[in-house]
């Protein structure tokens, strides 16, 4: 998990088409998520929380533990955005995986960490969000998306070595059959482990000419995104440093950045965020850190976060986590569940 904010997700058309292919109407998902229809009709960017809500609502509507895999199988590669299309035309599976890891920051609130060791390659999923857990749909879609990438590119029915899921045990029969490997649930991390030899299989879909067109545009988009995010990262750093025992306002932050309040507000608006939202995010991150420290009581935590009274902190925390700070703290301290293996294959 990271403190980086990711709040400009433009959901690709392929996602909505894939939902429709599963028999669920995309506008039903939007409506039940309580979100504006312009997200669907005009591709208006959504926040991480809204994106997670969409995943959750779709999962509830389809009511299938393998919803993420089936959603990915229903997607049409031709309708994917350039950031997803480019890896399909890489030189080999290894090249494709690293392109996915690099370009994923353009369309999803997650990061992939790739580690190669011995006979295996392990890919770990990290959220670029202050949410605690990734929606199961998102995790399954990510791992099955990589499998579809390898299988489609090589033309071979590749199998994984191991899939680790941080969620509790569920019906894993479809997962086992799809990935062709054991599924470890209640794991500490969400990971996909592949056979390293498979990474160097050439892609029959390799298209150097198309990559020459797509890659420069994607790299430019990454550079622009990283440049624009720097202002929010600086603000979050100032807020976290200045919060203890007080509440920094936009005047103080703009002064530290050496720009006017109006310029700061304009840049935040361009980033689809606000000073109030960044302050709330900084407080939420620090609240979790403070509550994990048993030497601090809740009244002290409220003070350190700049709240005038404990009840104000309680109200804010309920909005963030859906429960009281005391209950959240107890759950964190008693979270000692052990991973369980589910290795029966149904191939």
Coordinates of C-alpha atoms in Angstrom, one line a residue:
X1 CA 0.0 0.0 0.0
X2 CA 1.2 3.5 -0.7
X3 CA 0.3 7.1 0.1
X4 CA 0.2 8.1 -3.5
X5 CA -3.1 9.3 -4.6
X6 CA -4.7 8.0 -7.8
X7 CA -7.9 9.8 -8.7
X8 CA -8.1 10.1 -12.5
X9 CA -9.1 6.8 -13.7
X10 CA -10.6 6.7 -17.2
X11 CA -12.4 3.4 -17.5
X12 CA -11.8 1.9 -21.0
X13 CA -14.7 1.1 -23.3
X14 CA -13.5 -2.6 -23.3
X15 CA -14.4 -2.8 -19.6
X16 CA -18.0 -1.7 -20.2
X17 CA -18.4 -3.9 -23.3
X18 CA -17.0 -6.8 -21.2
X19 CA -19.6 -6.2 -18.5
X20 CA -22.4 -6.2 -21.1
X21 CA -21.0 -9.5 -22.5
X22 CA -21.5 -11.2 -19.1
X23 CA -25.2 -10.3 -19.2
X24 CA -25.1 -7.3 -16.9
X25 CA -26.1 -3.9 -18.2
X26 CA -23.4 -1.3 -17.7
X27 CA -26.0 1.4 -16.9
X28 CA -27.4 -0.8 -14.1
X29 CA -23.9 -0.9 -12.6
X30 CA -23.6 2.9 -12.8
X31 CA -27.0 3.5 -11.3
X32 CA -26.7 1.1 -8.4
X33 CA -23.2 2.5 -7.7
X34 CA -24.9 5.9 -7.3
X35 CA -22.7 7.5 -9.9
X36 CA -23.4 9.9 -12.8
X37 CA -24.2 8.2 -16.2
X38 CA -21.6 10.5 -17.8
X39 CA -19.0 8.1 -16.6
X40 CA -20.3 5.7 -19.1
X41 CA -21.6 8.0 -21.9
X42 CA -18.7 10.5 -21.9
X43 CA -15.9 8.5 -20.3
X44 CA -15.6 11.0 -17.4
X45 CA -12.7 10.0 -15.2
X46 CA -13.6 8.5 -11.8
X47 CA -11.8 8.4 -8.4
X48 CA -10.3 5.3 -7.0
X49 CA -13.2 4.9 -4.5
X50 CA -15.7 5.3 -7.3
X51 CA -13.8 2.7 -9.4
X52 CA -13.8 0.3 -6.5
X53 CA -17.5 0.8 -6.0
X54 CA -18.2 0.0 -9.6
X55 CA -16.2 -3.3 -9.2
X56 CA -18.1 -4.1 -6.1
X57 CA -21.5 -3.4 -7.6
X58 CA -20.8 -5.5 -10.7
X59 CA -19.5 -8.4 -8.5
X60 CA -22.8 -8.3 -6.5
X61 CA -24.9 -8.2 -9.6
X62 CA -23.2 -11.1 -11.3
X63 CA -22.8 -13.0 -8.0
X64 CA -20.0 -15.2 -9.3
X65 CA -16.7 -15.8 -7.4
X66 CA -14.9 -15.9 -10.8
X67 CA -16.5 -12.6 -12.0
X68 CA -13.1 -11.0 -12.6
X69 CA -11.8 -13.8 -14.8
X70 CA -15.0 -14.0 -16.8
X71 CA -15.0 -10.2 -17.2
X72 CA -11.5 -10.3 -18.7
X73 CA -12.4 -13.2 -21.0
X74 CA -15.4 -11.2 -22.2
X75 CA -13.2 -8.2 -23.2
X76 CA -12.3 -7.6 -26.8
X77 CA -8.6 -6.8 -27.3
X78 CA -9.4 -4.6 -30.3
X79 CA -11.4 -2.2 -28.1
X80 CA -8.6 -1.8 -25.5
X81 CA -6.8 1.6 -25.1
X82 CA -3.2 2.0 -26.4
X83 CA -1.8 1.4 -22.9
X84 CA -3.3 -2.1 -22.9
X85 CA -2.9 -2.8 -26.6
X86 CA 0.8 -2.1 -26.8
X87 CA 1.8 -5.1 -24.6
X88 CA -0.1 -7.5 -26.9
X89 CA 2.3 -6.5 -29.7
X90 CA 5.6 -6.9 -27.7
X91 CA 8.5 -9.0 -28.7
X92 CA 7.9 -11.8 -26.1
X93 CA 6.0 -12.4 -22.8
X94 CA 8.8 -10.9 -20.8
X95 CA 8.8 -7.7 -22.8
X96 CA 5.0 -7.6 -22.6
X97 CA 4.9 -8.0 -18.8
X98 CA 7.2 -5.1 -18.2
X99 CA 5.2 -2.9 -20.7
X100 CA 2.1 -3.7 -18.7
X101 CA 3.8 -2.8 -15.4
X102 CA 5.0 0.5 -16.9
X103 CA 1.8 1.5 -18.7
X104 CA -0.6 0.4 -15.9
X105 CA -0.1 3.6 -14.1
X106 CA -2.0 5.3 -17.0
X107 CA -5.3 3.5 -16.4
X108 CA -5.5 1.7 -13.0
X109 CA -4.9 2.5 -9.3
X110 CA -2.3 -0.2 -9.0
X111 CA 1.3 -1.1 -9.5
X112 CA 2.9 -4.4 -10.5
X113 CA 6.2 -5.5 -8.9
X114 CA 8.0 -8.1 -10.9
X115 CA 10.7 -10.3 -9.4
X116 CA 12.6 -13.0 -11.3
X117 CA 14.4 -15.7 -9.3
X118 CA 15.4 -19.2 -10.3
X119 CA 12.8 -20.9 -12.3
X120 CA 10.0 -18.5 -11.4
X121 CA 8.8 -14.9 -12.0
X122 CA 6.6 -13.5 -9.2
X123 CA 4.3 -10.5 -9.8
X124 CA 2.9 -8.7 -6.8
X125 CA 0.0 -6.3 -6.9
X126 CA 0.2 -3.0 -4.9
X127 CA -2.6 -0.5 -4.7
X128 CA -1.9 3.2 -5.4
X129 CA -4.6 4.1 -3.0
X130 CA -5.3 4.4 0.7
X131 CA -7.9 1.7 0.5
X132 CA -7.1 -1.3 2.7
X133 CA -8.0 -4.2 0.3
X134 CA -8.2 -4.5 -3.5
X135 CA -11.6 -5.7 -4.7
X136 CA -11.4 -9.4 -5.6
X137 CA -12.8 -8.5 -9.0
X138 CA -9.8 -6.2 -9.7
X139 CA -7.2 -8.8 -8.5
X140 CA -8.7 -11.6 -10.5
X141 CA -9.0 -9.4 -13.6
X142 CA -5.4 -8.3 -13.3
X143 CA -4.0 -11.9 -13.0
X144 CA -6.3 -13.3 -15.7
X145 CA -5.4 -10.3 -17.9
X146 CA -1.7 -11.3 -17.7
X147 CA -2.5 -14.9 -18.4
X148 CA -4.6 -13.9 -21.5
X149 CA -1.8 -11.7 -22.6
X150 CA 0.7 -14.6 -22.4
X151 CA -1.6 -17.1 -24.0
X152 CA -2.8 -14.8 -26.8
X153 CA 0.7 -13.6 -27.6
X154 CA 2.4 -17.0 -27.6
X155 CA -0.5 -19.0 -28.9
X156 CA 0.1 -21.5 -26.1
X157 CA -2.1 -22.5 -23.2
X158 CA 0.3 -21.3 -20.5
X159 CA -0.2 -22.2 -16.9
X160 CA 0.8 -20.4 -13.7
X161 CA 2.9 -21.9 -11.0
X162 CA 1.0 -20.4 -8.1
X163 CA -1.7 -17.7 -7.4
X164 CA -1.9 -16.1 -4.0
X165 CA -5.0 -14.2 -2.9
X166 CA -5.3 -12.1 0.2
X167 CA -9.0 -12.6 0.5
X168 CA -10.6 -15.4 2.6
X169 CA -11.4 -18.8 1.1
X170 CA -14.1 -19.0 -1.5
X171 CA -15.1 -21.3 -4.3
X172 CA -11.7 -21.6 -6.2
X173 CA -12.7 -24.4 -8.6
X174 CA -12.9 -22.1 -11.6
X175 CA -9.7 -20.3 -10.6
X176 CA -7.8 -23.6 -10.4
X177 CA -9.1 -24.8 -13.8
X178 CA -8.3 -21.4 -15.4
X179 CA -4.8 -20.8 -14.0
X180 CA -3.9 -24.5 -13.9
X181 CA -2.1 -24.3 -10.5
X182 CA -2.8 -24.2 -6.8
X183 CA -4.6 -21.2 -5.3
X184 CA -3.4 -19.9 -2.0
X185 CA -6.1 -17.9 -0.1
X186 CA -5.8 -15.8 3.0
X187 CA -2.3 -15.0 1.8
X188 CA -0.4 -11.9 3.0
X189 CA -0.1 -10.5 -0.6
X190 CA -1.8 -10.8 -3.9
X191 CA 0.7 -12.5 -6.2
X192 CA 0.9 -14.4 -9.5
X193 CA 3.9 -16.6 -10.0
X194 CA 4.8 -17.7 -13.5
X195 CA 7.3 -20.1 -15.0
X196 CA 10.3 -18.1 -16.0
X197 CA 10.9 -20.1 -19.2
X198 CA 7.5 -19.0 -20.5
X199 CA 8.6 -15.4 -20.4
X200 CA 11.0 -15.8 -23.3
X201 CA 8.5 -17.4 -25.7
X202 CA 8.2 -15.1 -28.7
X203 CA 4.9 -13.4 -29.4
X204 CA 3.2 -14.3 -32.7
X205 CA 1.4 -10.9 -32.3
X206 CA 4.7 -8.9 -32.3
X207 CA 4.4 -5.8 -34.4
X208 CA 7.4 -3.5 -34.3
X209 CA 5.8 -0.9 -36.6
X210 CA 2.8 -0.5 -34.4
X211 CA 4.9 -0.2 -31.2
X212 CA 6.9 2.6 -32.9
X213 CA 3.6 4.5 -33.1
X214 CA 2.1 3.7 -29.7
X215 CA 5.2 3.8 -27.4
X216 CA 6.2 7.5 -27.9
X217 CA 2.6 8.7 -27.2
X218 CA 2.4 6.4 -24.1
X219 CA 5.8 7.7 -22.8
X220 CA 4.6 11.3 -23.3
X221 CA 1.4 10.5 -21.3
X222 CA 3.5 9.0 -18.5
X223 CA 5.8 12.1 -18.3
X224 CA 2.8 14.4 -18.3
X225 CA 1.1 12.4 -15.6
X226 CA 4.1 12.2 -13.3
X227 CA 4.7 16.0 -13.7
X228 CA 1.1 16.8 -12.8
X229 CA 1.0 14.5 -9.9
X230 CA 4.1 16.1 -8.3
X231 CA 2.0 19.0 -6.9
X232 CA -0.4 16.7 -5.1
X233 CA 2.5 14.7 -3.7
X234 CA 4.2 17.8 -2.4
X235 CA 1.0 19.0 -0.8
X236 CA 0.5 15.7 0.9
X237 CA 4.0 15.8 2.3
X238 CA 3.5 19.3 3.6
X239 CA 0.2 18.4 5.2
X240 CA 1.6 15.3 6.9
X241 CA 4.5 17.3 8.3
X242 CA 2.4 20.1 9.5
X243 CA -0.7 18.3 10.9
X244 CA 0.6 17.5 14.3
X245 CA -1.4 19.5 16.8
X246 CA -2.7 21.9 14.2
X247 CA -4.6 22.2 10.9
X248 CA -2.6 23.8 8.0
X249 CA -4.7 25.8 5.6
X250 CA -4.2 26.4 1.9
X251 CA -2.5 29.8 2.6
X252 CA 0.3 28.1 4.5
X253 CA 0.7 25.3 1.9
X254 CA 0.7 27.7 -1.1
X255 CA 3.3 29.9 0.8
X256 CA 5.6 26.9 1.3
X257 CA 5.2 26.0 -2.4
X258 CA 6.0 29.5 -3.5
X259 CA 2.8 30.0 -5.5
X260 CA -0.4 31.9 -5.0
X261 CA -3.5 30.3 -3.5
X262 CA -5.4 30.9 -6.8
X263 CA -2.7 29.1 -8.8
X264 CA -2.7 26.2 -6.3
X265 CA -6.4 25.8 -6.5
X266 CA -6.4 26.0 -10.3
X267 CA -3.7 23.2 -10.4
X268 CA -5.7 21.0 -8.0
X269 CA -8.8 21.5 -10.0
X270 CA -7.0 20.4 -13.1
X271 CA -5.9 17.3 -11.2
X272 CA -9.6 16.5 -10.3
X273 CA -8.9 17.0 -6.6
X274 CA -9.1 19.7 -4.0
X275 CA -7.2 20.9 -0.9
X276 CA -9.9 19.5 1.4
X277 CA -9.7 16.1 -0.3
X278 CA -5.9 16.0 0.1
X279 CA -6.2 17.1 3.7
X280 CA -8.7 14.3 4.4
X281 CA -6.4 11.7 2.6
X282 CA -3.4 12.8 4.7
X283 CA -5.4 12.6 7.9
X284 CA -6.7 9.2 7.0
X285 CA -3.2 7.8 6.2
X286 CA -1.8 9.2 9.5
X287 CA -4.8 8.0 11.5
X288 CA -4.0 4.4 10.4
X289 CA -0.4 4.8 11.3
X290 CA -1.2 6.3 14.7
X291 CA -3.8 3.8 15.6
X292 CA -1.3 1.0 14.9
X293 CA 0.8 2.4 17.7
X294 CA -0.5 0.9 21.0
X295 CA 1.1 3.7 23.0
X296 CA -1.3 6.3 21.7
X297 CA -4.8 6.5 22.9
X298 CA -7.6 7.7 20.6
X299 CA -7.8 11.2 22.2
X300 CA -4.1 11.7 21.4
X301 CA -4.6 10.5 17.8
X302 CA -7.4 13.0 17.4
X303 CA -5.1 15.8 18.7
X304 CA -2.2 14.8 16.5
X305 CA -4.4 14.9 13.4
X306 CA -5.5 18.5 14.2
X307 CA -9.0 17.8 15.3
X308 CA -10.5 20.2 17.9
X309 CA -12.3 17.3 19.7
X310 CA -12.5 13.5 19.7
X311 CA -16.1 13.4 18.3
X312 CA -15.0 15.2 15.1
X313 CA -12.3 12.6 14.6
X314 CA -14.8 9.8 15.2
X315 CA -17.2 11.2 12.6
X316 CA -14.4 11.5 10.0
X317 CA -13.1 8.0 10.7
X318 CA -16.6 6.5 10.3
X319 CA -16.8 8.1 6.9
X320 CA -13.3 6.7 5.9
X321 CA -13.6 3.2 7.3
X322 CA -17.3 2.6 8.1
X323 CA -16.5 1.9 11.8
X324 CA -15.1 3.5 14.9
X325 CA -11.4 4.0 15.5
X326 CA -11.5 1.6 18.4
X327 CA -13.1 -1.2 16.4
X328 CA -10.7 -0.7 13.5
X329 CA -7.8 -0.8 15.9
X330 CA -8.9 -4.1 17.5
X331 CA -9.3 -5.7 14.1
X332 CA -5.8 -4.7 13.1
X333 CA -4.3 -6.0 16.3
X334 CA -6.2 -9.3 16.1
X335 CA -5.6 -9.9 12.4
X336 CA -3.5 -13.1 12.6
X337 CA -5.2 -15.4 10.1
X338 CA -3.0 -17.9 8.4
X339 CA -2.8 -18.7 4.7
X340 CA -4.7 -21.8 3.5
X341 CA -3.9 -23.8 0.4
X342 CA -6.5 -24.9 -2.0
X343 CA -4.7 -27.1 -4.5
X344 CA -7.2 -29.5 -6.0
X345 CA -7.1 -29.0 -9.7
X346 CA -10.2 -29.4 -11.9
X347 CA -8.6 -29.4 -15.3

